[in-house]
Amino acid sequence: MPRKYFIKTYGCQMNEADSVRLAGVLESAGYQNIGGSGYQSADIVLVNTCCVRRHAEDVALQYVASLKGLKKKNPEMIIGVCGCVAAEPGVDILKRFQHVDLVLGPNEAEKLREFLKPLTPFSPSPLVRGKGKYKGEGGEFVTIMRGCDNFCSYCIVPYVRGREVSRPIDEVLEEVGRKIEQGAKRMTLLGQSINSYKYGLANLMRAMGPAAERRGSQSEEPRHSVSGSELVQFLTSHPRDMSDEIIEAVAELPYVAKEFMLPLQSGDDEILQKMNRGYNLDHYRGRIKKIRELMPHARISTDILVGFPGETEEQFQNTLKAIEEIKFNEVHMFAYSSRPGTPAAQLLDQLPEKVIKDRLQQLISHVHRLVA
Ligand code: SAH
Ligand code: SF4
Ligand code: F3S
C-alpha cells in the first residue's frame, strides 16, 4: 500500500503554491494525496500556516492542536507544521506541541526531502516544480519571486519569508511551458511585491509570448478583453513600484489579463507614511489614471487596512473618501492586528479593539453601499 499524505493550507496564494511544492516532494517519495476526507488515516499530515493577522495564526495553530488525538491513536503518523508560523520569531512549535515531528519554514521544502530520506526511497527523477498530481485550491500558481524587502511597518511577512529572491526568467518560462503542456489555461504569477521582480516583470511578460502562442486560441481575444481567457495575471503589485513600463506591457500583451491587485492600505498620507508604504495618495491616483487611460475596463482590486496605531477618525474618513473616489472593482478589508516584532507593534498609540472593529464594520458597509 502506498503511503498517504494530507496537506492543510491556510493563508495566501503564496502558501497555496508552496503546498504544491511540498506535495511534489512527497509524491517523489511515493506518497499519494489522501484528501481532506481521509486525513485521519494519512501517514503524514502537513499544516501550512499563515500569521499575517493574529486570528489567522490562532486558527492554524488550533488545527495543529486538534491533531494531537490522531497522533495518540497512531503514533507512526508524521505531523509537520510548515509555512509562515513555522518561521515566526519567538514561536517554538516543537516546544508548544509535543505531537509535532517536523517544522518547515516557507522556504524549506527541501528540508522535507532530507527528513523523508531515511524513511522512504525517492524516485530517481529530480523534483520538478509543478509536475506532481496535487492541485492547489485556487488555480495554477507560478511563484516568480519569494520573500519581501519592503518592511511595511505593520507586516510580519518580511520576517517570516525573508529577503526577496527572484527566479530567473528561463526557469519561470520552463515552468509556464510545462503547465501549458499539462493543460493549464490560465496561471497566476506570484510575488509579495511582484513589481520589484529582479529581471523585470515587463520583460518576463513579454518573454511569455511564445508560450501563449503554444496555448493557442487566446490570440483571437479582443485586445482589452476582461473575459478571463488570457494566459496570465500577476499578484501582488506595490503601488510604489508600479511602473509605466509594466502598465504598458499589460495593456499591449493580449495574453495578459487586464487585472491589477494594487493594495492602497490607507487613503491618508500620514498613515501611509507611518506604514512605510513609500507612496502617497496622489502617486496612487496617478497609477490608477495611467491604468485606466490605457485599459478603461481594467479590473482593479485593493487591500485596505483600518485601525493602524494612531489612526484618527479623520484619517479613517480619508480612506473612505479615497475608496469612493477610486471606484475599485473589489476591496479586501482588514482590521489591523498587532504582530509582535514589527515596528507598528511598538507604537504606543495602539487603538482599542472596539474602535478597530467598528471601523472595519463601517468600511464594509461603505464598500457595500458603493458596489450595490
Ligand atoms: N504583499 C502583499 C500581501 C501582503 S498580506 C501586499 O503587500 O499587498 C495581505 C494583506 O494583509 C495586506 O495587503 C494587508 O492589507 C493585510 N495585512 C498585512 N499585515 C497586517 C496586519 N498586521 N494586520 C491586518 N492586516 C494586515
Ligand atoms: Fe507585507 Fe508590505 Fe511586503 Fe506586502 S509589501 S508583504 S504588506 S511588507
Ligand atoms: Fe501569506 Fe500569511 Fe504568509 S498572507 S505570506 S501565508 S503570513
Short mmCIF file of C-alpha atoms and ligand atoms in Angstrom, two decimals:
data_model
loop_
_atom_site.label_atom_id
_atom_site.label_comp_id
_atom_site.label_asym_id
_atom_site.label_seq_id
_atom_site.Cartn_x
_atom_site.Cartn_y
_atom_site.Cartn_z
CA MET A 1 0.00 0.00 0.00
CA PRO A 2 1.43 3.38 -0.93
CA ARG A 3 1.81 5.84 1.88
CA LYS A 4 -0.66 8.71 2.03
CA TYR A 5 -0.28 12.41 2.70
CA PHE A 6 -2.62 15.25 3.52
CA ILE A 7 -1.80 18.96 3.36
CA LYS A 8 -3.97 21.56 5.07
CA THR A 9 -3.29 25.02 3.66
CA TYR A 10 -4.04 28.37 5.29
CA GLY A 11 -3.09 31.87 4.12
CA CYS A 12 -2.41 33.42 0.76
CA GLN A 13 -1.73 32.11 -2.74
CA MET A 14 1.95 32.00 -1.89
CA ASN A 15 1.15 29.30 0.63
CA GLU A 16 -1.05 27.51 -1.90
CA ALA A 17 1.90 27.46 -4.28
CA ASP A 18 4.21 26.22 -1.53
CA SER A 19 1.80 23.39 -0.74
CA VAL A 20 2.03 22.25 -4.35
CA ARG A 21 5.78 22.23 -3.98
CA LEU A 22 5.65 20.26 -0.72
CA ALA A 23 3.28 17.82 -2.42
CA GLY A 24 5.85 17.43 -5.20
CA VAL A 25 8.46 16.33 -2.66
CA LEU A 26 6.03 13.90 -1.05
CA GLU A 27 5.00 12.45 -4.40
CA SER A 28 8.58 11.95 -5.46
CA ALA A 29 8.95 9.91 -2.27
CA GLY A 30 5.99 7.75 -3.32
CA TYR A 31 3.30 9.29 -1.14
CA GLN A 32 -0.23 9.77 -2.51
CA ASN A 33 -2.69 12.53 -1.69
CA ILE A 34 -5.47 11.18 0.50
CA GLY A 35 -7.53 14.39 0.52
CA GLY A 36 -9.36 16.07 3.37
CA SER A 37 -11.94 13.36 3.96
CA GLY A 38 -9.35 10.71 4.68
CA TYR A 39 -6.79 12.69 6.63
CA GLN A 40 -7.28 10.61 9.77
CA SER A 41 -5.56 7.70 8.09
CA ALA A 42 -2.77 9.69 6.42
CA ASP A 43 0.84 8.71 7.10
CA ILE A 44 1.91 12.32 7.02
CA VAL A 45 -0.10 15.49 7.65
CA LEU A 46 1.38 18.89 6.86
CA VAL A 47 -0.24 22.09 8.10
CA ASN A 48 0.82 25.08 6.02
CA THR A 49 0.23 28.08 8.27
CA CYS A 50 -0.31 31.85 8.00
CA CYS A 51 0.43 34.52 10.61
CA VAL A 52 -0.39 37.77 8.81
CA ARG A 53 -3.02 38.50 11.46
CA ARG A 54 -3.34 37.03 14.92
CA HIS A 55 -6.61 35.38 14.05
CA ALA A 56 -5.06 33.55 11.08
CA GLU A 57 -2.28 32.27 13.30
CA ASP A 58 -4.71 31.17 16.03
CA VAL A 59 -6.88 29.25 13.56
CA ALA A 60 -3.90 27.40 12.07
CA LEU A 61 -2.46 26.53 15.47
CA GLN A 62 -5.84 25.35 16.73
CA TYR A 63 -5.85 22.93 13.83
CA VAL A 64 -2.36 21.74 14.76
CA ALA A 65 -3.54 21.24 18.35
CA SER A 66 -6.56 19.25 17.12
CA LEU A 67 -4.26 16.64 15.58
CA LYS A 68 -2.99 15.54 18.98
CA GLY A 69 -5.64 12.84 19.38
CA LEU A 70 -4.83 11.33 15.99
CA LYS A 71 -1.17 11.13 16.83
CA LYS A 72 -2.04 9.38 20.07
CA LYS A 73 -4.10 6.77 18.20
CA ASN A 74 -1.48 6.41 15.51
CA PRO A 75 1.99 7.26 16.86
CA GLU A 76 3.50 6.46 13.44
CA MET A 77 1.73 9.40 11.82
CA ILE A 78 4.12 12.23 10.93
CA ILE A 79 2.81 15.69 11.70
CA GLY A 80 4.56 18.69 10.18
CA VAL A 81 3.95 22.41 10.63
CA CYS A 82 5.03 24.47 7.62
CA GLY A 83 4.76 28.00 6.33
CA CYS A 84 4.84 31.36 7.98
CA VAL A 85 4.11 30.49 11.62
CA ALA A 86 6.91 27.92 11.44
CA ALA A 87 9.35 30.77 10.78
CA GLU A 88 7.88 33.26 13.20
CA PRO A 89 10.41 34.62 15.66
CA GLY A 90 9.53 33.65 19.20
CA VAL A 91 7.18 30.83 18.24
CA ASP A 92 8.61 27.45 19.21
CA ILE A 93 6.29 24.92 17.61
CA LEU A 94 8.15 21.82 18.80
CA LYS A 95 8.11 23.04 22.37
CA ARG A 96 4.47 24.02 22.25
CA PHE A 97 3.17 20.87 20.54
CA GLN A 98 4.76 17.62 21.62
CA HIS A 99 2.91 15.73 18.88
CA VAL A 100 4.58 17.69 16.04
CA ASP A 101 7.53 15.89 14.38
CA LEU A 102 8.69 18.42 11.84
CA VAL A 103 8.82 22.19 11.40
CA LEU A 104 9.49 23.73 7.97
CA GLY A 105 9.70 27.44 7.22
CA PRO A 106 8.26 28.82 3.96
CA ASN A 107 11.50 28.34 2.05
CA GLU A 108 12.30 24.88 3.34
CA ALA A 109 10.58 22.37 1.06
CA GLU A 110 13.95 20.72 0.52
CA LYS A 111 14.23 20.05 4.24
CA LEU A 112 11.20 17.80 3.86
CA ARG A 113 13.16 15.70 1.41
CA GLU A 114 16.00 15.37 3.92
CA PHE A 115 13.54 14.40 6.62
CA LEU A 116 11.92 11.70 4.46
CA LYS A 117 15.11 10.24 3.01
CA PRO A 118 15.77 7.75 5.84
CA LEU A 119 12.12 6.65 5.75
CA THR A 120 11.49 6.03 2.09
CA PRO A 121 13.25 5.68 -1.26
CA PHE A 122 12.90 8.67 -3.58
CA SER A 123 12.15 8.35 -7.26
CA PRO A 124 15.38 8.93 -9.21
CA SER A 125 13.98 11.85 -11.22
CA PRO A 126 14.82 15.15 -9.63
CA LEU A 127 11.94 17.11 -8.21
CA VAL A 128 10.38 19.15 -10.96
CA ARG A 129 8.20 22.04 -9.93
CA GLY A 130 4.57 21.65 -10.77
CA LYS A 131 4.92 18.10 -12.07
CA GLY A 132 3.02 16.41 -9.28
CA LYS A 133 -0.65 15.46 -9.19
CA TYR A 134 -1.52 17.71 -6.29
CA LYS A 135 -3.55 20.75 -7.24
CA GLY A 136 -3.93 23.76 -5.00
CA GLU A 137 -7.41 25.10 -4.44
CA GLY A 138 -7.09 28.47 -6.10
CA GLY A 139 -5.80 27.53 -9.55
CA GLU A 140 -2.36 27.38 -11.12
CA PHE A 141 0.27 29.48 -9.41
CA VAL A 142 3.80 30.21 -10.51
CA THR A 143 5.96 31.75 -7.81
CA ILE A 144 8.37 34.07 -9.61
CA MET A 145 9.91 35.55 -6.50
CA ARG A 146 9.99 34.77 -2.83
CA GLY A 147 10.29 36.97 0.24
CA CYS A 148 9.72 40.68 0.68
CA ASP A 149 12.09 43.60 1.28
CA ASN A 150 9.51 46.28 1.90
CA PHE A 151 9.05 46.09 5.64
CA CYS A 152 5.70 47.84 5.78
CA SER A 153 5.64 48.71 9.46
CA TYR A 154 2.59 46.56 10.33
CA CYS A 155 3.58 43.46 8.37
CA ILE A 156 5.24 40.26 9.52
CA VAL A 157 5.80 38.78 6.06
CA PRO A 158 9.40 40.05 5.58
CA TYR A 159 10.36 38.46 8.91
CA VAL A 160 8.93 35.05 8.13
CA ARG A 161 9.60 34.86 4.39
CA GLY A 162 12.99 36.52 4.34
CA ARG A 163 14.61 38.71 1.68
CA GLU A 164 13.46 38.93 -1.93
CA VAL A 165 14.83 36.30 -4.27
CA SER A 166 13.73 36.28 -7.93
CA ARG A 167 13.77 33.18 -10.11
CA PRO A 168 15.49 33.64 -13.47
CA ILE A 169 13.21 34.26 -16.47
CA ASP A 170 14.24 30.97 -18.16
CA GLU A 171 13.30 28.95 -15.13
CA VAL A 172 9.90 30.64 -14.92
CA LEU A 173 9.27 30.12 -18.65
CA GLU A 174 10.10 26.46 -18.28
CA GLU A 175 7.52 26.05 -15.54
CA VAL A 176 4.93 28.00 -17.52
CA GLY A 177 5.61 25.82 -20.58
CA ARG A 178 5.23 22.66 -18.56
CA LYS A 179 1.95 23.83 -17.09
CA ILE A 180 0.64 24.59 -20.57
CA GLU A 181 1.64 21.11 -21.74
CA GLN A 182 -0.33 19.71 -18.84
CA GLY A 183 -3.38 21.63 -20.00
CA ALA A 184 -3.29 24.79 -17.88
CA LYS A 185 -5.35 27.52 -19.48
CA ARG A 186 -4.59 30.29 -17.05
CA MET A 187 -1.98 30.93 -14.41
CA THR A 188 -1.13 33.49 -11.78
CA LEU A 189 2.41 34.76 -11.34
CA LEU A 190 3.12 35.31 -7.67
CA GLY A 191 5.34 37.62 -5.66
CA GLN A 192 4.67 39.56 -2.46
CA SER A 193 5.79 42.69 -4.24
CA ILE A 194 5.87 41.48 -7.79
CA ASN A 195 6.80 44.77 -9.47
CA SER A 196 10.27 44.50 -7.99
CA TYR A 197 10.92 41.19 -9.80
CA LYS A 198 14.66 41.47 -10.36
CA TYR A 199 14.69 40.63 -14.06
CA GLY A 200 11.82 42.98 -14.89
CA LEU A 201 8.17 41.98 -14.74
CA ALA A 202 7.52 43.61 -18.14
CA ASN A 203 10.42 41.61 -19.63
CA LEU A 204 9.06 38.41 -18.20
CA MET A 205 5.56 39.04 -19.52
CA ARG A 206 6.89 39.85 -22.98
CA ALA A 207 9.03 36.71 -22.94
CA MET A 208 5.89 34.66 -22.38
CA GLY A 209 4.67 35.36 -25.93
CA PRO A 210 5.75 32.01 -27.44
CA ALA A 211 4.24 30.11 -24.51
CA ALA A 212 0.97 31.96 -25.02
CA GLU A 213 1.02 31.05 -28.69
CA ARG A 214 1.54 27.41 -27.86
CA ARG A 215 -1.52 27.52 -25.67
CA GLY A 216 -3.32 28.90 -28.71
CA SER A 217 -6.79 30.39 -29.14
CA GLN A 218 -6.34 33.38 -26.87
CA SER A 219 -4.92 35.39 -29.78
CA GLU A 220 -8.47 35.75 -31.09
CA GLU A 221 -9.49 37.58 -27.95
CA PRO A 222 -10.13 41.28 -28.28
CA ARG A 223 -7.26 43.43 -27.11
CA HIS A 224 -8.71 44.67 -23.87
CA SER A 225 -10.76 41.66 -23.10
CA VAL A 226 -11.67 41.03 -19.50
CA SER A 227 -13.17 37.71 -20.42
CA GLY A 228 -10.84 35.70 -18.25
CA SER A 229 -9.39 33.69 -21.11
CA GLU A 230 -5.93 35.27 -21.00
CA LEU A 231 -2.95 33.13 -20.09
CA VAL A 232 -1.58 35.08 -17.12
CA GLN A 233 -2.30 37.51 -14.37
CA PHE A 234 0.01 38.56 -11.55
CA LEU A 235 -0.15 39.32 -7.82
CA THR A 236 0.57 41.47 -5.79
CA SER A 237 1.58 44.87 -7.10
CA HIS A 238 3.19 47.50 -4.92
CA PRO A 239 1.87 50.96 -5.89
CA ARG A 240 5.31 52.50 -5.40
CA ASP A 241 6.87 50.20 -7.97
CA MET A 242 4.02 50.01 -10.46
CA SER A 243 5.96 51.48 -13.37
CA ASP A 244 4.61 52.83 -16.66
CA GLU A 245 6.58 50.07 -18.35
CA ILE A 246 4.64 47.35 -16.53
CA ILE A 247 1.28 49.02 -17.14
CA GLU A 248 2.11 49.42 -20.84
CA ALA A 249 3.16 45.78 -21.14
CA VAL A 250 -0.13 44.64 -19.59
CA ALA A 251 -2.04 46.89 -21.98
CA GLU A 252 -0.14 45.67 -25.05
CA LEU A 253 0.06 41.95 -24.48
CA PRO A 254 -3.16 40.17 -25.41
CA TYR A 255 -2.35 37.16 -23.25
CA VAL A 256 -2.02 39.19 -20.04
CA ALA A 257 -5.25 39.73 -18.09
CA LYS A 258 -6.16 43.37 -17.56
CA GLU A 259 -6.33 42.81 -13.83
CA PHE A 260 -4.46 44.65 -11.13
CA MET A 261 -4.17 43.84 -7.46
CA LEU A 262 -2.88 47.13 -6.11
CA PRO A 263 -3.20 47.44 -2.32
CA LEU A 264 -3.82 51.03 -1.23
CA GLN A 265 -3.94 50.16 2.53
CA SER A 266 -4.92 53.71 3.57
CA GLY A 267 -6.22 56.85 1.90
CA ASP A 268 -4.37 59.13 4.30
CA ASP A 269 -0.85 60.34 3.54
CA GLU A 270 0.32 60.47 7.14
CA ILE A 271 -0.85 56.92 7.82
CA LEU A 272 0.74 55.73 4.57
CA GLN A 273 3.98 57.24 5.75
CA LYS A 274 3.72 55.60 9.17
CA MET A 275 3.02 52.34 7.37
CA ASN A 276 6.28 52.82 5.46
CA ARG A 277 4.46 52.27 2.18
CA GLY A 278 6.66 54.63 0.14
CA TYR A 279 3.88 56.48 -1.75
CA ASN A 280 1.14 59.00 -1.09
CA LEU A 281 -2.43 59.10 -2.28
CA ASP A 282 -1.56 61.31 -5.23
CA HIS A 283 1.01 58.84 -6.50
CA TYR A 284 -1.57 56.09 -6.18
CA ARG A 285 -4.16 58.16 -8.09
CA GLY A 286 -1.58 58.64 -10.85
CA ARG A 287 -1.09 54.87 -11.20
CA ILE A 288 -4.85 54.31 -11.44
CA LYS A 289 -5.14 57.07 -14.01
CA LYS A 290 -2.43 55.54 -16.16
CA ILE A 291 -4.02 52.10 -15.97
CA ARG A 292 -7.47 53.39 -16.87
CA GLU A 293 -6.16 55.56 -19.69
CA LEU A 294 -4.67 52.54 -21.40
CA MET A 295 -7.26 49.99 -20.26
CA PRO A 296 -10.61 51.60 -19.49
CA HIS A 297 -12.10 48.25 -18.49
CA ALA A 298 -9.21 47.05 -16.35
CA ARG A 299 -10.25 45.29 -13.18
CA ILE A 300 -8.62 46.88 -10.15
CA SER A 301 -8.73 45.32 -6.68
CA THR A 302 -7.21 46.61 -3.49
CA ASP A 303 -6.50 45.82 0.16
CA ILE A 304 -7.47 48.26 2.89
CA LEU A 305 -6.19 48.06 6.44
CA VAL A 306 -8.05 50.07 9.09
CA GLY A 307 -7.17 50.79 12.69
CA PHE A 308 -3.43 51.30 12.27
CA PRO A 309 -1.96 52.72 15.54
CA GLY A 310 -2.85 56.37 15.96
CA GLU A 311 -5.31 56.45 13.03
CA THR A 312 -7.69 59.34 13.77
CA GLU A 313 -11.35 59.43 12.81
CA GLU A 314 -10.45 62.00 10.15
CA GLN A 315 -7.72 59.79 8.73
CA PHE A 316 -10.11 56.88 8.61
CA GLN A 317 -12.63 59.09 6.78
CA ASN A 318 -9.90 59.92 4.25
CA THR A 319 -9.66 56.22 3.47
CA LEU A 320 -13.43 56.00 2.94
CA LYS A 321 -13.26 59.03 0.64
CA ALA A 322 -10.40 57.56 -1.38
CA ILE A 323 -12.34 54.33 -1.89
CA GLU A 324 -15.34 56.30 -3.08
CA GLU A 325 -13.20 58.32 -5.46
CA ILE A 326 -11.17 55.49 -6.98
CA LYS A 327 -14.05 53.07 -7.60
CA PHE A 328 -12.38 49.72 -7.20
CA ASN A 329 -13.83 46.54 -8.61
CA GLU A 330 -13.06 44.76 -5.38
CA VAL A 331 -11.87 45.76 -1.91
CA HIS A 332 -10.36 43.31 0.57
CA MET A 333 -10.79 44.73 4.04
CA PHE A 334 -8.73 44.04 7.13
CA ALA A 335 -8.71 45.16 10.75
CA TYR A 336 -5.21 45.98 11.97
CA SER A 337 -3.75 43.19 14.04
CA SER A 338 -0.61 43.86 16.04
CA ARG A 339 2.17 41.45 15.07
CA PRO A 340 4.96 41.07 17.61
CA GLY A 341 8.34 42.07 16.23
CA THR A 342 7.01 44.59 13.70
CA PRO A 343 7.71 48.32 14.19
CA ALA A 344 3.98 49.15 14.35
CA ALA A 345 3.57 46.80 17.31
CA GLN A 346 5.98 49.02 19.27
CA LEU A 347 3.91 52.17 18.73
CA LEU A 348 2.32 53.45 21.90
CA ASP A 349 -0.91 54.67 20.35
CA GLN A 350 -2.50 51.29 19.57
CA LEU A 351 -6.24 51.77 19.12
CA PRO A 352 -8.76 49.96 21.33
CA GLU A 353 -10.03 46.73 19.79
CA LYS A 354 -13.55 48.12 19.68
CA VAL A 355 -12.55 51.17 17.61
CA ILE A 356 -10.71 48.96 15.11
CA LYS A 357 -13.65 46.55 14.78
CA ASP A 358 -16.15 49.44 14.44
CA ARG A 359 -14.08 50.95 11.65
CA LEU A 360 -13.92 47.64 9.84
CA GLN A 361 -17.72 47.40 10.07
CA GLN A 362 -18.12 50.95 8.77
CA LEU A 363 -15.71 50.20 5.96
CA ILE A 364 -17.62 47.06 5.00
CA SER A 365 -20.94 48.96 4.90
CA HIS A 366 -19.32 51.77 2.92
CA VAL A 367 -17.95 49.37 0.31
CA HIS A 368 -21.27 47.51 0.08
CA ARG A 369 -23.09 50.79 -0.47
CA LEU A 370 -20.68 51.70 -3.25
CA VAL A 371 -20.96 48.45 -5.16
CA ALA A 372 -24.70 47.98 -4.53
N1 SAH B 1 2.42 41.51 -0.38
C1 SAH B 1 1.06 41.78 -0.43
C2 SAH B 1 0.22 40.97 0.56
C3 SAH B 1 0.52 41.10 1.98
S1 SAH B 1 -0.54 40.34 3.11
C4 SAH B 1 0.88 43.26 -0.30
O1 SAH B 1 1.78 43.98 0.02
O2 SAH B 1 -0.22 43.71 -0.54
C5 SAH B 1 -2.14 40.78 2.50
C6 SAH B 1 -2.81 41.91 3.21
O3 SAH B 1 -2.92 41.66 4.57
C7 SAH B 1 -2.07 43.23 3.13
O4 SAH B 1 -2.28 43.89 1.94
C8 SAH B 1 -2.63 43.98 4.31
O5 SAH B 1 -3.76 44.73 3.94
C9 SAH B 1 -3.05 42.88 5.25
N2 SAH B 1 -2.18 42.86 6.42
C10 SAH B 1 -0.84 42.73 6.47
N3 SAH B 1 -0.40 42.82 7.75
C11 SAH B 1 -1.50 43.03 8.51
C12 SAH B 1 -1.70 43.22 9.91
N4 SAH B 1 -0.69 43.26 10.76
N5 SAH B 1 -2.97 43.40 10.34
C13 SAH B 1 -4.01 43.37 9.48
N6 SAH B 1 -3.88 43.20 8.16
C14 SAH B 1 -2.63 43.04 7.67
FE1 SF4 B 2 3.95 42.95 3.83
FE2 SF4 B 2 4.38 45.28 2.70
FE3 SF4 B 2 5.77 43.15 1.91
FE4 SF4 B 2 3.20 43.33 1.34
S1 SF4 B 2 4.81 44.70 0.59
S2 SF4 B 2 4.25 41.52 2.15
S3 SF4 B 2 2.35 44.39 3.13
S4 SF4 B 2 5.89 44.13 3.92
FE1 F3S B 3 0.84 34.61 3.05
FE2 F3S B 3 0.04 34.58 5.52
FE3 F3S B 3 2.50 34.06 4.99
S1 F3S B 3 -0.60 36.01 3.99
S2 F3S B 3 2.97 35.24 3.19
S3 F3S B 3 0.74 32.86 4.35
S4 F3S B 3 1.81 35.25 6.68
#
